Amino acid sequence: MGLVVQKFGGTSVADTDKIKNVADAVIKEKNNGNDVIVVVSAMGHTTDNLLKLANEITKNASPREMDMLLSTGEQISMSLLAMAIQEKGHKAISLTGSQVGIKTENCHMCARIVDIETKKVEKLLSEGNIIIVAGFQGVCEDNEITTLGRGGSDTTAVALACAFNADRCDIYSDVEGVYTADPRVVKTARKLDVISYEEMLELARVGANVLHPRSVETAKLRNMPMRVRSSFKLDNLGTLIIGVDDMEMIKPVTGLACDTSQVRIVICDIEDRPGNAAKLFNLLASQNLSVDMIIQSYARHSQNTNDIAFTISKSDVDKFNAITDKINEILNASKIHMDEDIVKVSIVGAGMIDRPGIAAKMFDTLAKKHINIKMISTSEIKISCLVEKQYSDLAAQVLCEAFELDGAKVADVKGDLPS
Ligand code: ADP
Ligand code: ASP
Ligand code: MG
């Protein structure tokens, strides 16, 4: 008998009819002869609605209370799913992260899982139960409830799959798999049958929110086979995510993603001498501000100054604004400029390693549409360009065509498609 971990996202459990469908999918897996651990997200937009409620009370909620609030969403869906499975005549039990023994670091709203206790779940499985676990939550050393960051149920699922040596981890969502681009934006994006952990990790990090980046990171570490598949078309196998060594590389670029969650900041006319960049980034780090792209301009020798530009998350703008006086004080900059209307467009592909001309082709494709590039960053398997936000969809479409990422069939996506 094998063990399968299944994870169902918010759209898949958005109402009670959908929960009943999920119950059928779970029972089908159990009837295949497998033990099943199921991870659920909160129903539909529950987490967003909980955030709105908190926001109506305060703009400064303590992270502890936010975790108390946000962790309730998954508890609703887990218990309803357990009831739906029981109603269909099977044994099921729902458990919170804390009841399972999902131990996390001592940190609220973005905690990492450090350990998972297996005894209790093993016993419940041996008694014939289907286990339903609330995703996105755990408990830290001093018994406080923690959450893993938005989209974190994917990571709960993979971490459980690794802890219980599952045969595979299936992530059910409202798309048929991982596409070459977000199928809601690029209607002709092509579904991938297979993608490497490395590429999926880069895509998730640069904005393909179909998977929580840490879920892919965890699967890669333990070589856990993962599938992204549709909860509305259960027979489709979706996309398999496996190690790059097992793949045959054909195209230099596998997929692309757009990220509108960042802002660009430019600190102008910083004196060009050793230590200034360190002062700036130490100050940002001391405020827990993470920085993504960084560019330092060529020094203007006549003035002995240069500019440093970088991007941070929109959600950190208030934290940044609180330290602008300090930045001016330590760097004596002439101006601090913030640009919110930007999007980071990235192409990703393990096949671009050692293949010249990919960056040139990306820049050329954007230039032909008169899209100006404000910043560029690269890794071994990724090239990102920061452009004006108004060009987000156009850039995604023309890059899809240029790198042959589109397919003949228009993607089939359930849920609220933009018209
Ligand atoms: P769930 O609630 O099931 O966790 P998410 O909303 O987190 O679902 O993720 C699914 C969404 O990810 C899709 O509806 C799709 O719009 C988006 N997405 C972004 N990039 C991609 C991609 N490359 N392939 C598939 N879906 C993508
Ligand atoms: N419910 C949480 C969220 O909306 C976690 C998840 O869905 O994975 O971010
Ligand atoms: Mg998700």
mmCIF file of C-alpha atoms in Angstrom, residues 10 15 64 80 117 123-124 281 288 347 388:
data_model
loop_
_atom_site.group_PDB
_atom_site.id
_atom_site.type_symbol
_atom_site.label_atom_id
_atom_site.label_comp_id
_atom_site.label_asym_id
_atom_site.label_seq_id
_atom_site.Cartn_x
_atom_site.Cartn_y
_atom_site.Cartn_z
ATOM 1 C CA GLY A 10 -9.036 27.667 -2.140
ATOM 2 C CA ASP A 15 -18.331 25.987 -1.607
ATOM 3 C CA ARG A 64 0.515 36.925 16.661
ATOM 4 C CA LEU A 80 -16.269 20.338 6.310
ATOM 5 C CA GLU A 117 5.807 14.567 14.308
ATOM 6 C CA LYS A 123 -1.653 5.586 14.202
ATOM 7 C CA LEU A 124 -4.717 7.261 12.681
ATOM 8 C CA PHE A 281 21.871 47.772 2.722
ATOM 9 C CA ASN A 288 13.892 43.473 7.874
ATOM 10 C CA ILE A 347 11.939 34.309 -18.558
ATOM 11 C CA GLU A 388 6.425 49.973 -16.922
#
